[in-house]
């Protein structure tokens, strides 16, 4: 049985945008991984391959933190989760900037992710004020 908070959460624009960002991050990372997985001429790994995993890890954490903030009863707990969402958003933006420097055709899709993240930040501002 779903609680009223849980069912309204899944319909929330910020939660839906977090899910969209997660899905897009997975797709972009898979595309980047194909180009970056090969060893370089000196036998070393391409350092950017780790950043492609970071966008997945950071984007996967967004939706659960939003849910925790929505479900928290006390304002100090809410603000803790809100701060985590803000930190993850900032880290995701920084990781995207790093990936834009890599030598892969997949980086052409990063502006799309950046655009979605910008929309998310706008939703995040409104959402923060409503909690």
mmCIF file of N, CA and C in Angstrom:
data_model
loop_
_atom_site.group_PDB
_atom_site.id
_atom_site.type_symbol
_atom_site.label_atom_id
_atom_site.label_comp_id
_atom_site.label_asym_id
_atom_site.label_seq_id
_atom_site.Cartn_x
_atom_site.Cartn_y
_atom_site.Cartn_z
ATOM 1 N N UNK A 1 0.838 -1.180 0.000
ATOM 2 C CA UNK A 1 0.000 0.000 0.000
ATOM 3 C C UNK A 1 0.878 1.236 0.000
ATOM 4 N N UNK A 2 0.612 2.161 -0.917
ATOM 5 C CA UNK A 2 1.396 3.381 -1.009
ATOM 6 C C UNK A 2 0.816 4.438 -0.078
ATOM 7 N N UNK A 3 1.716 5.174 0.543
ATOM 8 C CA UNK A 3 1.272 6.277 1.381
ATOM 9 C C UNK A 3 0.954 7.461 0.476
ATOM 10 N N UNK A 4 0.168 8.431 0.967
ATOM 11 C CA UNK A 4 -0.135 9.609 0.152
ATOM 12 C C UNK A 4 1.133 10.353 -0.284
ATOM 13 N N UNK A 5 2.143 10.397 0.573
ATOM 14 C CA UNK A 5 3.396 11.059 0.218
ATOM 15 C C UNK A 5 4.064 10.322 -0.932
ATOM 16 N N UNK A 6 4.104 9.009 -0.864
ATOM 17 C CA UNK A 6 4.785 8.227 -1.897
ATOM 18 C C UNK A 6 4.112 8.383 -3.255
ATOM 19 N N UNK A 7 2.786 8.326 -3.298
ATOM 20 C CA UNK A 7 2.116 8.427 -4.592
ATOM 21 C C UNK A 7 2.231 9.826 -5.172
ATOM 22 N N UNK A 8 2.209 10.862 -4.342
ATOM 23 C CA UNK A 8 2.375 12.223 -4.871
ATOM 24 C C UNK A 8 3.824 12.475 -5.266
ATOM 25 N N UNK A 9 4.749 11.805 -4.605
ATOM 26 C CA UNK A 9 6.169 11.966 -4.924
ATOM 27 C C UNK A 9 6.471 11.503 -6.331
ATOM 28 N N UNK A 10 5.924 10.359 -6.724
ATOM 29 C CA UNK A 10 6.195 9.804 -8.044
ATOM 30 C C UNK A 10 5.626 10.686 -9.149
ATOM 31 N N UNK A 11 4.668 11.546 -8.814
ATOM 32 C CA UNK A 11 4.088 12.469 -9.788
ATOM 33 C C UNK A 11 4.759 13.843 -9.731
ATOM 34 N N UNK A 12 5.607 14.048 -8.759
ATOM 35 C CA UNK A 12 6.271 15.332 -8.572
ATOM 36 C C UNK A 12 7.204 15.643 -9.743
ATOM 37 N N UNK A 13 7.179 16.877 -10.244
ATOM 38 C CA UNK A 13 8.040 17.242 -11.383
ATOM 39 C C UNK A 13 9.536 17.074 -11.093
ATOM 40 N N UNK A 14 9.968 17.400 -9.895
ATOM 41 C CA UNK A 14 11.394 17.276 -9.582
ATOM 42 C C UNK A 14 11.819 15.811 -9.523
ATOM 43 N N UNK A 15 10.959 14.971 -8.991
ATOM 44 C CA UNK A 15 11.272 13.542 -8.929
ATOM 45 C C UNK A 15 11.327 12.963 -10.346
ATOM 46 N N UNK A 16 10.381 13.333 -11.182
ATOM 47 C CA UNK A 16 10.359 12.860 -12.565
ATOM 48 C C UNK A 16 11.588 13.340 -13.332
ATOM 49 N N UNK A 17 12.001 14.581 -13.098
ATOM 50 C CA UNK A 17 13.192 15.111 -13.765
ATOM 51 C C UNK A 17 14.434 14.365 -13.286
ATOM 52 N N UNK A 18 14.493 14.012 -12.012
ATOM 53 C CA UNK A 18 15.621 13.236 -11.481
ATOM 54 C C UNK A 18 15.681 11.865 -12.165
ATOM 55 N N UNK A 19 14.540 11.261 -12.393
ATOM 56 C CA UNK A 19 14.488 9.973 -13.091
ATOM 57 C C UNK A 19 14.953 10.142 -14.538
ATOM 58 N N UNK A 20 14.519 11.223 -15.179
ATOM 59 C CA UNK A 20 14.949 11.508 -16.552
ATOM 60 C C UNK A 20 16.467 11.695 -16.631
ATOM 61 N N UNK A 21 17.016 12.426 -15.684
ATOM 62 C CA UNK A 21 18.465 12.667 -15.642
ATOM 63 C C UNK A 21 19.211 11.360 -15.438
ATOM 64 N N UNK A 22 18.685 10.510 -14.579
ATOM 65 C CA UNK A 22 19.309 9.215 -14.343
ATOM 66 C C UNK A 22 19.332 8.383 -15.619
ATOM 67 N N UNK A 23 18.223 8.339 -16.310
ATOM 68 C CA UNK A 23 18.125 7.561 -17.546
ATOM 69 C C UNK A 23 19.065 8.115 -18.616
ATOM 70 N N UNK A 24 19.087 9.424 -18.763
ATOM 71 C CA UNK A 24 19.954 10.060 -19.745
ATOM 72 C C UNK A 24 21.427 9.839 -19.399
ATOM 73 N N UNK A 25 21.763 9.913 -18.125
ATOM 74 C CA UNK A 25 23.144 9.679 -17.685
ATOM 75 C C UNK A 25 23.600 8.270 -18.014
ATOM 76 N N UNK A 26 22.718 7.304 -17.797
ATOM 77 C CA UNK A 26 23.041 5.915 -18.141
ATOM 78 C C UNK A 26 23.328 5.771 -19.633
ATOM 79 N N UNK A 27 22.472 6.354 -20.447
ATOM 80 C CA UNK A 27 22.642 6.251 -21.897
ATOM 81 C C UNK A 27 23.945 6.905 -22.354
ATOM 82 N N UNK A 28 24.213 8.098 -21.852
ATOM 83 C CA UNK A 28 25.435 8.805 -22.239
ATOM 84 C C UNK A 28 26.667 8.057 -21.754
ATOM 85 N N UNK A 29 26.615 7.555 -20.540
ATOM 86 C CA UNK A 29 27.753 6.815 -20.001
ATOM 87 C C UNK A 29 28.044 5.565 -20.818
ATOM 88 N N UNK A 30 27.001 4.851 -21.213
ATOM 89 C CA UNK A 30 27.194 3.664 -22.052
ATOM 90 C C UNK A 30 27.841 4.033 -23.384
ATOM 91 N N UNK A 31 27.405 5.135 -23.945
ATOM 92 C CA UNK A 31 27.959 5.581 -25.210
ATOM 93 C C UNK A 31 29.431 5.989 -25.042
ATOM 94 N N UNK A 32 29.726 6.736 -23.978
ATOM 95 C CA UNK A 32 31.103 7.152 -23.701
ATOM 96 C C UNK A 32 31.991 5.946 -23.414
ATOM 97 N N UNK A 33 31.430 4.999 -22.706
ATOM 98 C CA UNK A 33 32.207 3.825 -22.293
ATOM 99 C C UNK A 33 32.767 3.081 -23.507
ATOM 100 N N UNK A 34 31.999 3.020 -24.569
ATOM 101 C CA UNK A 34 32.463 2.332 -25.779
ATOM 102 C C UNK A 34 33.729 2.975 -26.338
ATOM 103 N N UNK A 35 33.805 4.305 -26.297
ATOM 104 C CA UNK A 35 34.979 5.010 -26.811
ATOM 105 C C UNK A 35 36.146 5.028 -25.824
ATOM 106 N N UNK A 36 35.829 5.051 -24.539
ATOM 107 C CA UNK A 36 36.872 5.260 -23.528
ATOM 108 C C UNK A 36 37.419 3.968 -22.920
ATOM 109 N N UNK A 37 36.803 2.843 -23.218
ATOM 110 C CA UNK A 37 37.194 1.582 -22.576
ATOM 111 C C UNK A 37 38.516 1.024 -23.095
ATOM 112 N N UNK A 38 38.915 1.425 -24.267
ATOM 113 C CA UNK A 38 40.148 0.892 -24.852
ATOM 114 C C UNK A 38 41.373 1.457 -24.144
ATOM 115 N N UNK A 39 42.390 0.617 -24.026
ATOM 116 C CA UNK A 39 43.644 1.075 -23.428
ATOM 117 C C UNK A 39 44.338 2.036 -24.376
ATOM 118 N N UNK A 40 45.057 2.975 -23.806
ATOM 119 C CA UNK A 40 45.812 3.916 -24.618
ATOM 120 C C UNK A 40 47.075 3.255 -25.140
ATOM 121 N N UNK A 41 47.790 3.943 -26.002
ATOM 122 C CA UNK A 41 48.991 3.380 -26.647
ATOM 123 C C UNK A 41 50.040 2.924 -25.629
ATOM 124 N N UNK A 42 50.116 3.623 -24.508
ATOM 125 C CA UNK A 42 51.104 3.241 -23.486
ATOM 126 C C UNK A 42 50.587 2.166 -22.533
ATOM 127 N N UNK A 43 49.379 1.659 -22.781
ATOM 128 C CA UNK A 43 48.814 0.591 -21.959
ATOM 129 C C UNK A 43 48.012 1.079 -20.768
ATOM 130 N N UNK A 44 47.901 2.388 -20.598
ATOM 131 C CA UNK A 44 47.148 2.926 -19.464
ATOM 132 C C UNK A 44 45.676 3.112 -19.830
ATOM 133 N N UNK A 45 44.859 3.234 -18.807
ATOM 134 C CA UNK A 45 43.428 3.464 -19.000
ATOM 135 C C UNK A 45 43.185 4.941 -19.277
ATOM 136 N N UNK A 46 42.115 5.200 -19.955
ATOM 137 C CA UNK A 46 41.699 6.579 -20.165
ATOM 138 C C UNK A 46 41.053 7.059 -18.858
ATOM 139 N N UNK A 47 41.556 8.146 -18.297
ATOM 140 C CA UNK A 47 41.070 8.640 -17.001
ATOM 141 C C UNK A 47 39.611 9.075 -17.062
ATOM 142 N N UNK A 48 39.136 9.453 -18.219
ATOM 143 C CA UNK A 48 37.758 9.931 -18.350
ATOM 144 C C UNK A 48 36.727 8.815 -18.166
ATOM 145 N N UNK A 49 37.159 7.585 -18.258
ATOM 146 C CA UNK A 49 36.212 6.480 -18.091
ATOM 147 C C UNK A 49 35.609 6.485 -16.680
ATOM 148 N N UNK A 50 36.383 6.955 -15.700
ATOM 149 C CA UNK A 50 35.877 7.023 -14.330
ATOM 150 C C UNK A 50 34.815 8.109 -14.191
ATOM 151 N N UNK A 51 34.979 9.199 -14.922
ATOM 152 C CA UNK A 51 33.980 10.266 -14.876
ATOM 153 C C UNK A 51 32.664 9.809 -15.493
ATOM 154 N N UNK A 52 32.742 8.919 -16.476
ATOM 155 C CA UNK A 52 31.503 8.410 -17.069
ATOM 156 C C UNK A 52 30.730 7.568 -16.051
ATOM 157 N N UNK A 53 31.422 6.925 -15.152
ATOM 158 C CA UNK A 53 30.760 6.196 -14.071
ATOM 159 C C UNK A 53 30.241 7.130 -12.997
ATOM 160 N N UNK A 54 30.946 8.237 -12.792
ATOM 161 C CA UNK A 54 30.526 9.204 -11.783
ATOM 162 C C UNK A 54 29.174 9.827 -12.118
ATOM 163 N N UNK A 55 28.920 10.095 -13.407
ATOM 164 C CA UNK A 55 27.619 10.709 -13.732
ATOM 165 C C UNK A 55 26.480 9.748 -13.420
ATOM 166 N N UNK A 56 26.734 8.465 -13.554
ATOM 167 C CA UNK A 56 25.704 7.485 -13.193
ATOM 168 C C UNK A 56 25.501 7.484 -11.683
ATOM 169 N N UNK A 57 26.591 7.375 -10.955
ATOM 170 C CA UNK A 57 26.503 7.305 -9.494
ATOM 171 C C UNK A 57 25.823 8.547 -8.916
ATOM 172 N N UNK A 58 26.176 9.701 -9.417
ATOM 173 C CA UNK A 58 25.596 10.940 -8.894
ATOM 174 C C UNK A 58 24.130 11.082 -9.279
ATOM 175 N N UNK A 59 23.783 10.717 -10.502
ATOM 176 C CA UNK A 59 22.390 10.867 -10.937
ATOM 177 C C UNK A 59 21.466 9.834 -10.294
ATOM 178 N N UNK A 60 21.985 8.647 -10.023
ATOM 179 C CA UNK A 60 21.176 7.603 -9.377
ATOM 180 C C UNK A 60 20.814 8.012 -7.940
ATOM 181 N N UNK A 61 21.645 8.813 -7.325
ATOM 182 C CA UNK A 61 21.411 9.226 -5.938
ATOM 183 C C UNK A 61 20.402 10.360 -5.802
ATOM 184 N N UNK A 62 20.086 11.053 -6.874
ATOM 185 C CA UNK A 62 19.178 12.206 -6.788
ATOM 186 C C UNK A 62 17.773 11.832 -6.321
ATOM 187 N N UNK A 63 17.127 10.910 -7.016
ATOM 188 C CA UNK A 63 15.734 10.567 -6.708
ATOM 189 C C UNK A 63 15.549 10.053 -5.273
ATOM 190 N N UNK A 64 16.410 9.141 -4.779
ATOM 191 C CA UNK A 64 16.224 8.698 -3.396
ATOM 192 C C UNK A 64 16.371 9.828 -2.371
ATOM 193 N N UNK A 65 17.261 10.770 -2.644
ATOM 194 C CA UNK A 65 17.429 11.898 -1.710
ATOM 195 C C UNK A 65 16.205 12.807 -1.731
ATOM 196 N N UNK A 66 15.611 12.967 -2.890
ATOM 197 C CA UNK A 66 14.375 13.754 -2.984
ATOM 198 C C UNK A 66 13.273 13.065 -2.186
ATOM 199 N N UNK A 67 13.177 11.760 -2.332
ATOM 200 C CA UNK A 67 12.167 10.994 -1.595
ATOM 201 C C UNK A 67 12.393 11.101 -0.086
ATOM 202 N N UNK A 68 13.642 11.006 0.338
ATOM 203 C CA UNK A 68 13.943 11.112 1.776
ATOM 204 C C UNK A 68 13.575 12.486 2.318
ATOM 205 N N UNK A 69 13.834 13.534 1.534
ATOM 206 C CA UNK A 69 13.485 14.889 1.969
ATOM 207 C C UNK A 69 11.970 15.041 2.081
ATOM 208 N N UNK A 70 11.248 14.476 1.123
ATOM 209 C CA UNK A 70 9.787 14.559 1.137
ATOM 210 C C UNK A 70 9.197 13.811 2.332
ATOM 211 N N UNK A 71 9.802 12.704 2.681
ATOM 212 C CA UNK A 71 9.246 11.857 3.736
ATOM 213 C C UNK A 71 9.714 12.233 5.136
ATOM 214 N N UNK A 72 10.748 13.059 5.225
ATOM 215 C CA UNK A 72 11.277 13.443 6.543
ATOM 216 C C UNK A 72 10.240 14.266 7.295
ATOM 217 N N UNK A 73 10.137 13.983 8.570
ATOM 218 C CA UNK A 73 9.154 14.685 9.396
ATOM 219 C C UNK A 73 9.702 15.988 9.959
ATOM 220 N N UNK A 74 10.977 15.997 10.271
ATOM 221 C CA UNK A 74 11.562 17.157 10.925
ATOM 222 C C UNK A 74 12.362 17.988 9.933
ATOM 223 N N UNK A 75 12.301 19.294 10.118
ATOM 224 C CA UNK A 75 12.919 20.189 9.133
ATOM 225 C C UNK A 75 14.430 20.016 9.041
ATOM 226 N N UNK A 76 15.107 19.687 10.149
ATOM 227 C CA UNK A 76 16.560 19.508 10.061
ATOM 228 C C UNK A 76 16.926 18.319 9.175
ATOM 229 N N UNK A 77 16.118 17.276 9.212
ATOM 230 C CA UNK A 77 16.336 16.115 8.329
ATOM 231 C C UNK A 77 16.040 16.493 6.871
ATOM 232 N N UNK A 78 14.955 17.255 6.665
ATOM 233 C CA UNK A 78 14.617 17.699 5.312
ATOM 234 C C UNK A 78 15.775 18.486 4.716
ATOM 235 N N UNK A 79 16.306 19.435 5.493
ATOM 236 C CA UNK A 79 17.377 20.293 4.994
ATOM 237 C C UNK A 79 18.666 19.516 4.748
ATOM 238 N N UNK A 80 18.872 18.472 5.499
ATOM 239 C CA UNK A 80 20.042 17.613 5.270
ATOM 240 C C UNK A 80 19.950 16.953 3.889
ATOM 241 N N UNK A 81 18.775 16.447 3.555
ATOM 242 C CA UNK A 81 18.579 15.793 2.255
ATOM 243 C C UNK A 81 18.563 16.818 1.118
ATOM 244 N N UNK A 82 17.999 17.992 1.377
ATOM 245 C CA UNK A 82 18.017 19.062 0.382
ATOM 246 C C UNK A 82 19.464 19.451 0.074
ATOM 247 N N UNK A 83 20.282 19.555 1.110
ATOM 248 C CA UNK A 83 21.698 19.896 0.919
ATOM 249 C C UNK A 83 22.413 18.818 0.109
ATOM 250 N N UNK A 84 22.055 17.567 0.331
ATOM 251 C CA UNK A 84 22.657 16.470 -0.431
ATOM 252 C C UNK A 84 22.259 16.556 -1.902
ATOM 253 N N UNK A 85 20.994 16.885 -2.179
ATOM 254 C CA UNK A 85 20.538 17.037 -3.565
ATOM 255 C C UNK A 85 21.306 18.181 -4.237
ATOM 256 N N UNK A 86 21.490 19.278 -3.527
ATOM 257 C CA UNK A 86 22.244 20.411 -4.075
ATOM 258 C C UNK A 86 23.687 20.020 -4.356
ATOM 259 N N UNK A 87 24.290 19.286 -3.433
ATOM 260 C CA UNK A 87 25.681 18.851 -3.601
ATOM 261 C C UNK A 87 25.808 17.909 -4.798
ATOM 262 N N UNK A 88 24.883 16.982 -4.918
ATOM 263 C CA UNK A 88 24.907 16.047 -6.055
ATOM 264 C C UNK A 88 24.731 16.782 -7.382
ATOM 265 N N UNK A 89 23.873 17.775 -7.397
ATOM 266 C CA UNK A 89 23.661 18.567 -8.606
ATOM 267 C C UNK A 89 24.936 19.299 -8.999
ATOM 268 N N UNK A 90 25.588 19.880 -8.007
ATOM 269 C CA UNK A 90 26.852 20.588 -8.248
ATOM 270 C C UNK A 90 27.931 19.631 -8.752
ATOM 271 N N UNK A 91 28.033 18.464 -8.130
ATOM 272 C CA UNK A 91 29.013 17.462 -8.559
ATOM 273 C C UNK A 91 28.728 16.960 -9.972
ATOM 274 N N UNK A 92 27.475 16.758 -10.264
ATOM 275 C CA UNK A 92 27.089 16.294 -11.599
ATOM 276 C C UNK A 92 27.471 17.330 -12.658
ATOM 277 N N UNK A 93 27.253 18.589 -12.345
ATOM 278 C CA UNK A 93 27.641 19.661 -13.256
ATOM 279 C C UNK A 93 29.154 19.674 -13.478
ATOM 280 N N UNK A 94 29.899 19.499 -12.405
ATOM 281 C CA UNK A 94 31.362 19.485 -12.493
ATOM 282 C C UNK A 94 31.853 18.279 -13.303
ATOM 283 N N UNK A 95 31.229 17.146 -13.120
ATOM 284 C CA UNK A 95 31.611 15.941 -13.853
ATOM 285 C C UNK A 95 31.306 16.095 -15.337
ATOM 286 N N UNK A 96 30.190 16.728 -15.652
ATOM 287 C CA UNK A 96 29.852 16.977 -17.055
ATOM 288 C C UNK A 96 30.918 17.861 -17.697
ATOM 289 N N UNK A 97 31.355 18.894 -16.985
ATOM 290 C CA UNK A 97 32.416 19.768 -17.505
ATOM 291 C C UNK A 97 33.679 18.973 -17.797
ATOM 292 N N UNK A 98 34.020 18.063 -16.913
ATOM 293 C CA UNK A 98 35.221 17.239 -17.121
ATOM 294 C C UNK A 98 35.061 16.335 -18.341
ATOM 295 N N UNK A 99 33.884 15.756 -18.489
ATOM 296 C CA UNK A 99 33.645 14.849 -19.615
ATOM 297 C C UNK A 99 33.608 15.577 -20.956
ATOM 298 N N UNK A 100 33.296 16.854 -20.936
ATOM 299 C CA UNK A 100 33.287 17.623 -22.182
ATOM 300 C C UNK A 100 34.694 17.739 -22.775
ATOM 301 N N UNK A 101 35.705 17.440 -21.993
ATOM 302 C CA UNK A 101 37.091 17.519 -22.449
ATOM 303 C C UNK A 101 37.593 16.197 -23.042
ATOM 304 N N UNK A 102 36.819 15.136 -22.910
ATOM 305 C CA UNK A 102 37.288 13.826 -23.362
ATOM 306 C C UNK A 102 37.207 13.704 -24.881
ATOM 307 N N UNK A 103 37.924 12.727 -25.379
ATOM 308 C CA UNK A 103 37.963 12.490 -26.813
ATOM 309 C C UNK A 103 36.993 11.352 -27.152
ATOM 310 N N UNK A 104 35.717 11.704 -27.264
ATOM 311 C CA UNK A 104 34.687 10.714 -27.554
ATOM 312 C C UNK A 104 33.535 11.388 -28.284
ATOM 313 N N UNK A 105 32.906 10.633 -29.161
ATOM 314 C CA UNK A 105 31.723 11.160 -29.839
ATOM 315 C C UNK A 105 30.564 11.335 -28.865
ATOM 316 N N UNK A 106 30.594 10.617 -27.749
ATOM 317 C CA UNK A 106 29.537 10.684 -26.752
ATOM 318 C C UNK A 106 29.431 12.035 -26.087
ATOM 319 N N UNK A 107 30.520 12.811 -26.145
ATOM 320 C CA UNK A 107 30.474 14.122 -25.491
ATOM 321 C C UNK A 107 29.509 15.070 -26.191
ATOM 322 N N UNK A 108 29.101 14.726 -27.405
ATOM 323 C CA UNK A 108 28.128 15.549 -28.123
ATOM 324 C C UNK A 108 26.765 15.541 -27.429
ATOM 325 N N UNK A 109 26.505 14.541 -26.600
ATOM 326 C CA UNK A 109 25.234 14.436 -25.882
ATOM 327 C C UNK A 109 25.270 15.116 -24.516
ATOM 328 N N UNK A 110 26.433 15.533 -24.083
ATOM 329 C CA UNK A 110 26.552 16.163 -22.773
ATOM 330 C C UNK A 110 25.790 17.490 -22.666
ATOM 331 N N UNK A 111 25.725 18.310 -23.726
ATOM 332 C CA UNK A 111 24.900 19.524 -23.612
ATOM 333 C C UNK A 111 23.426 19.221 -23.327
ATOM 334 N N UNK A 112 22.945 18.104 -23.822
ATOM 335 C CA UNK A 112 21.571 17.689 -23.529
ATOM 336 C C UNK A 112 21.407 17.405 -22.031
ATOM 337 N N UNK A 113 22.373 16.693 -21.463
ATOM 338 C CA UNK A 113 22.336 16.417 -20.023
ATOM 339 C C UNK A 113 22.474 17.707 -19.224
ATOM 340 N N UNK A 114 23.333 18.598 -19.678
ATOM 341 C CA UNK A 114 23.510 19.888 -19.000
ATOM 342 C C UNK A 114 22.196 20.687 -19.027
ATOM 343 N N UNK A 115 21.497 20.633 -20.149
ATOM 344 C CA UNK A 115 20.219 21.332 -20.278
ATOM 345 C C UNK A 115 19.186 20.752 -19.312
ATOM 346 N N UNK A 116 19.134 19.439 -19.214
ATOM 347 C CA UNK A 116 18.204 18.792 -18.279
ATOM 348 C C UNK A 116 18.563 19.136 -16.832
ATOM 349 N N UNK A 117 19.833 19.228 -16.562
ATOM 350 C CA UNK A 117 20.287 19.577 -15.217
ATOM 351 C C UNK A 117 19.912 21.020 -14.879
ATOM 352 N N UNK A 118 19.954 21.888 -15.878
ATOM 353 C CA UNK A 118 19.556 23.284 -15.669
ATOM 354 C C UNK A 118 18.066 23.359 -15.323
ATOM 355 N N UNK A 119 17.242 22.592 -16.028
ATOM 356 C CA UNK A 119 15.807 22.533 -15.726
ATOM 357 C C UNK A 119 15.588 21.965 -14.322
ATOM 358 N N UNK A 120 16.394 20.962 -13.979
ATOM 359 C CA UNK A 120 16.298 20.349 -12.648
ATOM 360 C C UNK A 120 16.608 21.379 -11.566
ATOM 361 N N UNK A 121 17.621 22.195 -11.790
ATOM 362 C CA UNK A 121 17.996 23.201 -10.797
ATOM 363 C C UNK A 121 16.872 24.216 -10.587
ATOM 364 N N UNK A 122 16.154 24.553 -11.656
ATOM 365 C CA UNK A 122 15.017 25.466 -11.522
ATOM 366 C C UNK A 122 13.909 24.816 -10.701
ATOM 367 N N UNK A 123 13.633 23.554 -10.997
ATOM 368 C CA UNK A 123 12.631 22.816 -10.215
ATOM 369 C C UNK A 123 13.074 22.680 -8.764
ATOM 370 N N UNK A 124 14.361 22.477 -8.584
ATOM 371 C CA UNK A 124 14.925 22.298 -7.248
ATOM 372 C C UNK A 124 14.709 23.550 -6.402
ATOM 373 N N UNK A 125 14.877 24.703 -7.003
ATOM 374 C CA UNK A 125 14.680 25.965 -6.269
ATOM 375 C C UNK A 125 13.245 26.066 -5.772
ATOM 376 N N UNK A 126 12.289 25.808 -6.657
ATOM 377 C CA UNK A 126 10.867 25.864 -6.274
ATOM 378 C C UNK A 126 10.550 24.800 -5.234
ATOM 379 N N UNK A 127 11.060 23.609 -5.447
ATOM 380 C CA UNK A 127 10.805 22.502 -4.534
ATOM 381 C C UNK A 127 11.325 22.805 -3.133
ATOM 382 N N UNK A 128 12.513 23.382 -3.054
ATOM 383 C CA UNK A 128 13.114 23.727 -1.767
ATOM 384 C C UNK A 128 12.229 24.698 -1.000
ATOM 385 N N UNK A 129 11.650 25.644 -1.702
ATOM 386 C CA UNK A 129 10.782 26.628 -1.041
ATOM 387 C C UNK A 129 9.481 26.014 -0.536
ATOM 388 N N UNK A 130 9.032 24.922 -1.163
ATOM 389 C CA UNK A 130 7.756 24.312 -0.761
ATOM 390 C C UNK A 130 7.885 23.321 0.379
ATOM 391 N N UNK A 131 9.110 22.898 0.699
ATOM 392 C CA UNK A 131 9.266 21.913 1.776
ATOM 393 C C UNK A 131 9.232 22.527 3.140
#
